[in-house]
Amino acid sequence: KLLSVFPVKKMFISGTPIIRFYWEKFLLSHLEDFQGDAAEIDSKANIECLGKYNLLINGIGLRSAKAIDIVSSGNEDYVADLSDCWNIPSEQFDLLLVQFTLHMILDDKAALYHSTRILKPGGVLLCNFPAISGYFPNGILYKGYRGYVYRWYTPQLLKEIFKTLGLEEKDYTLTVNGNRIARTLYADFYIPKEVIPNWLLKDDPAVPILISVRIKKPLDWSPIFQANKKCRLGN
């Protein structure tokens, strides 16, 4: 099953957050992008799964799959902070999948710069931006690394960010999902897909909970914004 998650507390109903259904629908609508040399943040489970599905449905799949993670666990191909990943060469991938990550990166513009930089010309970035999210005052512990939620997004904010990254509106598509009831339920419930009525997933652009984006790197990519190498204590 794609994009399954586990409840973080036993009191939650076992299942998947509503926001994940929107994202799964978006990925399946771009199934043909899962081909060539691909990379994914955290693990490569989703790109491998969707690459195999694309091969089954459309006869073309992945040539290679890489994982990029901020900490080393032995399963990654690159250990890197996406906002400072100069150890990953430019123009490496036909596809990069970044999901439920960018709102937890302090320098999200630098992370988007690098996400585009490591794509081949014409390569595709599939990423998402929560318009609402849970907030954890003490952060979230991930493989010994403590991460924090820094922001939520609106479509207009993303358009302004993309403009500084040398992306015109013809270079990307924005898909906005959510409605008032879904927003209320998202904060508290993990529920099985079988009990979600269709009207609950009906979209209201005025009350988004998730913005999903497909970016195709221009052949002549020339961003206004340039990420700099960050100074680190001890380096």
CSV table of C-alpha atoms in Angstrom, one decimal:
chain,number,residue,atom,x,y,z
A,1,LYS,CA,0.0,0.0,0.0
A,2,LEU,CA,1.3,3.4,-0.9
A,3,LEU,CA,2.1,6.1,1.7
A,4,SER,CA,1.0,4.2,4.8
A,5,VAL,CA,1.7,5.7,8.1
A,6,PHE,CA,1.3,4.5,11.7
A,7,PRO,CA,-0.6,6.4,14.4
A,8,VAL,CA,1.8,8.1,16.9
A,9,LYS,CA,-0.5,7.3,19.8
A,10,LYS,CA,-2.5,4.2,20.6
A,11,MET,CA,-5.7,6.3,21.1
A,12,PHE,CA,-5.7,7.2,17.4
A,13,ILE,CA,-7.7,5.1,15.0
A,14,SER,CA,-5.4,3.0,12.8
A,15,GLY,CA,-5.3,4.2,9.2
A,16,THR,CA,-4.0,7.1,7.1
A,17,PRO,CA,-4.3,10.8,7.5
A,18,ILE,CA,-6.7,12.5,5.0
A,19,ILE,CA,-3.8,14.6,3.7
A,20,ARG,CA,-2.1,11.4,2.5
A,21,PHE,CA,-5.0,10.5,0.3
A,22,TYR,CA,-4.7,13.8,-1.6
A,23,TRP,CA,-1.0,13.2,-2.1
A,24,GLU,CA,-1.4,9.7,-3.3
A,25,LYS,CA,-4.0,10.8,-5.8
A,26,PHE,CA,-1.5,13.5,-7.0
A,27,LEU,CA,1.3,11.0,-7.4
A,28,LEU,CA,-0.8,8.6,-9.4
A,29,SER,CA,-1.9,11.4,-11.7
A,30,HIS,CA,1.8,11.8,-12.5
A,31,LEU,CA,2.7,8.2,-12.7
A,32,GLU,CA,4.6,8.6,-16.0
A,33,ASP,CA,7.2,10.7,-14.2
A,34,PHE,CA,8.5,7.7,-12.3
A,35,GLN,CA,11.2,6.7,-14.8
A,36,GLY,CA,14.9,7.2,-15.4
A,37,ASP,CA,17.2,8.1,-12.6
A,38,ALA,CA,15.2,9.0,-9.5
A,39,ALA,CA,15.8,10.1,-5.9
A,40,GLU,CA,13.6,10.5,-2.8
A,41,ILE,CA,14.0,12.2,0.5
A,42,ASP,CA,14.3,9.8,3.5
A,43,SER,CA,14.0,6.5,1.6
A,44,LYS,CA,13.4,5.2,-1.9
A,45,ALA,CA,10.3,3.1,-1.1
A,46,ASN,CA,7.8,5.3,-2.8
A,47,ILE,CA,9.8,5.9,-6.0
A,48,GLU,CA,10.6,2.2,-6.3
A,49,CYS,CA,6.9,1.2,-5.8
A,50,LEU,CA,5.6,3.8,-8.2
A,51,GLY,CA,8.4,3.1,-10.7
A,52,LYS,CA,7.3,-0.6,-10.8
A,53,TYR,CA,3.7,0.4,-11.2
A,54,ASN,CA,4.6,2.7,-14.1
A,55,LEU,CA,6.5,-0.1,-15.7
A,56,LEU,CA,3.5,-2.3,-15.3
A,57,ILE,CA,1.0,0.2,-16.6
A,58,ASN,CA,3.0,2.2,-19.2
A,59,GLY,CA,6.0,-0.1,-19.9
A,60,ILE,CA,8.6,2.2,-18.6
A,61,GLY,CA,10.1,2.5,-15.1
A,62,LEU,CA,13.2,3.5,-13.1
A,63,ARG,CA,16.8,3.0,-14.3
A,64,SER,CA,18.1,3.8,-10.8
A,65,ALA,CA,16.7,4.8,-7.4
A,66,LYS,CA,18.6,6.8,-4.7
A,67,ALA,CA,17.7,7.9,-1.1
A,68,ILE,CA,18.8,11.2,0.4
A,69,ASP,CA,18.6,11.5,4.2
A,70,ILE,CA,19.7,14.1,6.7
A,71,VAL,CA,21.1,11.4,9.0
A,72,SER,CA,22.9,8.2,8.3
A,73,SER,CA,21.0,5.0,8.9
A,74,GLY,CA,22.8,2.7,6.4
A,75,ASN,CA,20.0,2.8,3.8
A,76,GLU,CA,20.7,6.2,2.2
A,77,ASP,CA,22.9,7.0,-0.9
A,78,TYR,CA,23.5,10.6,0.2
A,79,VAL,CA,23.7,12.0,3.7
A,80,ALA,CA,22.7,15.7,3.2
A,81,ASP,CA,20.7,18.6,4.5
A,82,LEU,CA,18.6,19.4,1.4
A,83,SER,CA,19.2,23.1,2.0
A,84,ASP,CA,23.0,22.6,1.9
A,85,CYS,CA,23.5,19.5,-0.2
A,86,TRP,CA,26.6,20.5,-2.2
A,87,ASN,CA,27.9,16.9,-1.9
A,88,ILE,CA,25.2,15.9,-4.5
A,89,PRO,CA,26.4,16.8,-8.0
A,90,SER,CA,24.2,18.9,-10.3
A,91,GLU,CA,22.0,17.4,-13.0
A,92,GLN,CA,21.9,13.9,-11.6
A,93,PHE,CA,18.2,12.9,-11.6
A,94,ASP,CA,15.3,12.7,-13.9
A,95,LEU,CA,12.9,12.8,-10.9
A,96,LEU,CA,13.1,14.0,-7.3
A,97,LEU,CA,10.4,13.2,-4.8
A,98,VAL,CA,10.2,15.5,-1.7
A,99,GLN,CA,7.2,14.9,0.4
A,100,PHE,CA,6.1,16.4,3.8
A,101,THR,CA,9.5,17.8,4.3
A,102,LEU,CA,9.9,21.5,3.1
A,103,HIS,CA,7.8,23.0,6.0
A,104,MET,CA,10.4,21.4,8.4
A,105,ILE,CA,13.5,22.9,6.7
A,106,LEU,CA,14.4,26.3,8.0
A,107,ASP,CA,15.9,27.6,4.7
A,108,ASP,CA,13.2,26.2,2.4
A,109,LYS,CA,14.2,28.4,-0.5
A,110,ALA,CA,17.7,27.0,-0.5
A,111,ALA,CA,16.2,23.5,-0.3
A,112,LEU,CA,14.1,24.2,-3.4
A,113,TYR,CA,17.2,25.6,-5.1
A,114,HIS,CA,19.1,22.4,-4.5
A,115,SER,CA,16.1,20.2,-5.4
A,116,THR,CA,16.1,21.9,-8.8
A,117,ARG,CA,19.9,22.0,-9.2
A,118,ILE,CA,20.3,18.3,-8.9
A,119,LEU,CA,17.7,17.6,-11.6
A,120,LYS,CA,18.7,17.1,-15.2
A,121,PRO,CA,17.4,19.7,-17.6
A,122,GLY,CA,13.8,18.8,-18.2
A,123,GLY,CA,13.8,16.7,-15.0
A,124,VAL,CA,10.8,16.7,-12.6
A,125,LEU,CA,10.4,17.7,-9.0
A,126,LEU,CA,7.3,16.3,-7.2
A,127,CYS,CA,6.9,18.0,-3.8
A,128,ASN,CA,4.2,19.1,-1.4
A,129,PHE,CA,3.6,22.0,0.9
A,130,PRO,CA,1.2,21.7,3.9
A,131,ALA,CA,-1.2,24.6,4.2
A,132,ILE,CA,-1.9,23.4,7.7
A,133,SER,CA,0.0,21.0,9.9
A,134,GLY,CA,0.3,19.8,13.4
A,135,TYR,CA,2.8,21.8,15.5
A,136,PHE,CA,5.1,20.1,18.0
A,137,PRO,CA,6.5,22.5,20.6
A,138,ASN,CA,9.5,20.2,21.4
A,139,GLY,CA,10.1,19.2,17.8
A,140,ILE,CA,9.9,15.7,16.3
A,141,LEU,CA,12.6,13.2,16.9
A,142,TYR,CA,13.7,11.5,13.7
A,143,LYS,CA,16.6,8.9,13.8
A,144,GLY,CA,18.2,10.9,16.6
A,145,TYR,CA,17.7,14.2,14.7
A,146,ARG,CA,15.2,16.7,16.1
A,147,GLY,CA,13.2,18.6,13.5
A,148,TYR,CA,10.7,21.4,13.8
A,149,VAL,CA,7.7,22.8,11.8
A,150,TYR,CA,8.7,26.3,10.7
A,151,ARG,CA,5.8,27.3,8.4
A,152,TRP,CA,2.7,26.6,6.4
A,153,TYR,CA,2.1,27.7,2.8
A,154,THR,CA,-0.3,29.4,0.5
A,155,PRO,CA,-0.4,29.1,-3.3
A,156,GLN,CA,0.6,32.8,-3.8
A,157,LEU,CA,3.6,32.5,-1.5
A,158,LEU,CA,4.8,29.5,-3.5
A,159,LYS,CA,4.5,31.4,-6.8
A,160,GLU,CA,6.6,34.2,-5.4
A,161,ILE,CA,9.3,31.7,-4.2
A,162,PHE,CA,9.3,29.9,-7.5
A,163,LYS,CA,9.8,33.3,-9.3
A,164,THR,CA,13.0,33.9,-7.5
A,165,LEU,CA,14.1,30.4,-8.4
A,166,GLY,CA,13.9,31.1,-12.1
A,167,LEU,CA,10.6,29.2,-12.5
A,168,GLU,CA,7.8,30.7,-14.6
A,169,GLU,CA,4.2,29.5,-14.3
A,170,LYS,CA,4.6,27.4,-17.4
A,171,ASP,CA,7.3,25.4,-15.5
A,172,TYR,CA,5.1,24.1,-12.8
A,173,THR,CA,1.6,23.1,-11.8
A,174,LEU,CA,-0.1,23.6,-8.4
A,175,THR,CA,-2.8,21.3,-7.1
A,176,VAL,CA,-4.7,22.6,-4.1
A,177,ASN,CA,-6.6,20.1,-2.0
A,178,GLY,CA,-8.8,20.4,1.1
A,179,ASN,CA,-12.0,21.8,2.5
A,180,ARG,CA,-13.3,23.0,5.9
A,181,ILE,CA,-14.4,19.6,7.2
A,182,ALA,CA,-11.2,17.9,6.0
A,183,ARG,CA,-9.1,20.6,7.7
A,184,THR,CA,-10.9,20.0,11.0
A,185,LEU,CA,-10.6,16.3,10.8
A,186,TYR,CA,-6.9,16.4,9.6
A,187,ALA,CA,-5.8,17.8,12.9
A,188,ASP,CA,-7.0,14.8,15.0
A,189,PHE,CA,-7.9,11.7,13.0
A,190,TYR,CA,-6.2,8.9,11.3
A,191,ILE,CA,-9.0,7.0,9.5
A,192,PRO,CA,-9.2,4.1,7.0
A,193,LYS,CA,-9.8,5.1,3.4
A,194,GLU,CA,-12.9,2.9,3.2
A,195,VAL,CA,-14.9,5.1,5.6
A,196,ILE,CA,-14.0,8.4,3.9
A,197,PRO,CA,-17.0,9.7,1.8
A,198,ASN,CA,-16.3,11.3,-1.6
A,199,TRP,CA,-17.7,14.6,-0.4
A,200,LEU,CA,-15.0,14.8,2.3
A,201,LEU,CA,-12.3,14.9,-0.4
A,202,LYS,CA,-14.1,17.5,-2.5
A,203,ASP,CA,-11.8,20.6,-2.8
A,204,ASP,CA,-12.4,24.1,-1.7
A,205,PRO,CA,-9.5,26.4,-2.9
A,206,ALA,CA,-10.3,28.8,-0.1
A,207,VAL,CA,-9.6,26.2,2.6
A,208,PRO,CA,-6.6,24.2,1.5
A,209,ILE,CA,-4.7,21.7,3.6
A,210,LEU,CA,-2.2,20.5,1.0
A,211,ILE,CA,-0.5,22.1,-2.0
A,212,SER,CA,1.1,19.5,-4.3
A,213,VAL,CA,3.5,20.8,-7.0
A,214,ARG,CA,5.0,19.4,-10.2
A,215,ILE,CA,8.0,21.4,-11.4
A,216,LYS,CA,9.8,20.7,-14.7
A,217,LYS,CA,13.3,22.1,-14.7
A,218,PRO,CA,13.7,24.5,-17.6
A,219,LEU,CA,16.4,23.6,-20.1
A,220,ASP,CA,17.9,27.1,-19.6
A,221,TRP,CA,17.4,27.3,-15.8
A,222,SER,CA,18.8,30.5,-14.5
A,223,PRO,CA,17.6,31.3,-10.9
A,224,ILE,CA,17.8,34.8,-9.4
A,225,PHE,CA,18.3,33.2,-6.0
A,226,GLN,CA,21.6,31.4,-5.4
A,227,ALA,CA,22.2,29.2,-2.4
A,228,ASN,CA,25.5,29.7,-0.6
A,229,LYS,CA,27.5,27.2,1.2
A,230,LYS,CA,26.7,27.5,4.9
A,231,CYS,CA,29.3,28.1,7.6
A,232,ARG,CA,29.2,25.5,10.3
A,233,LEU,CA,30.9,25.5,13.7
A,234,GLY,CA,34.0,23.2,13.7
A,235,ASN,CA,34.4,23.3,9.9
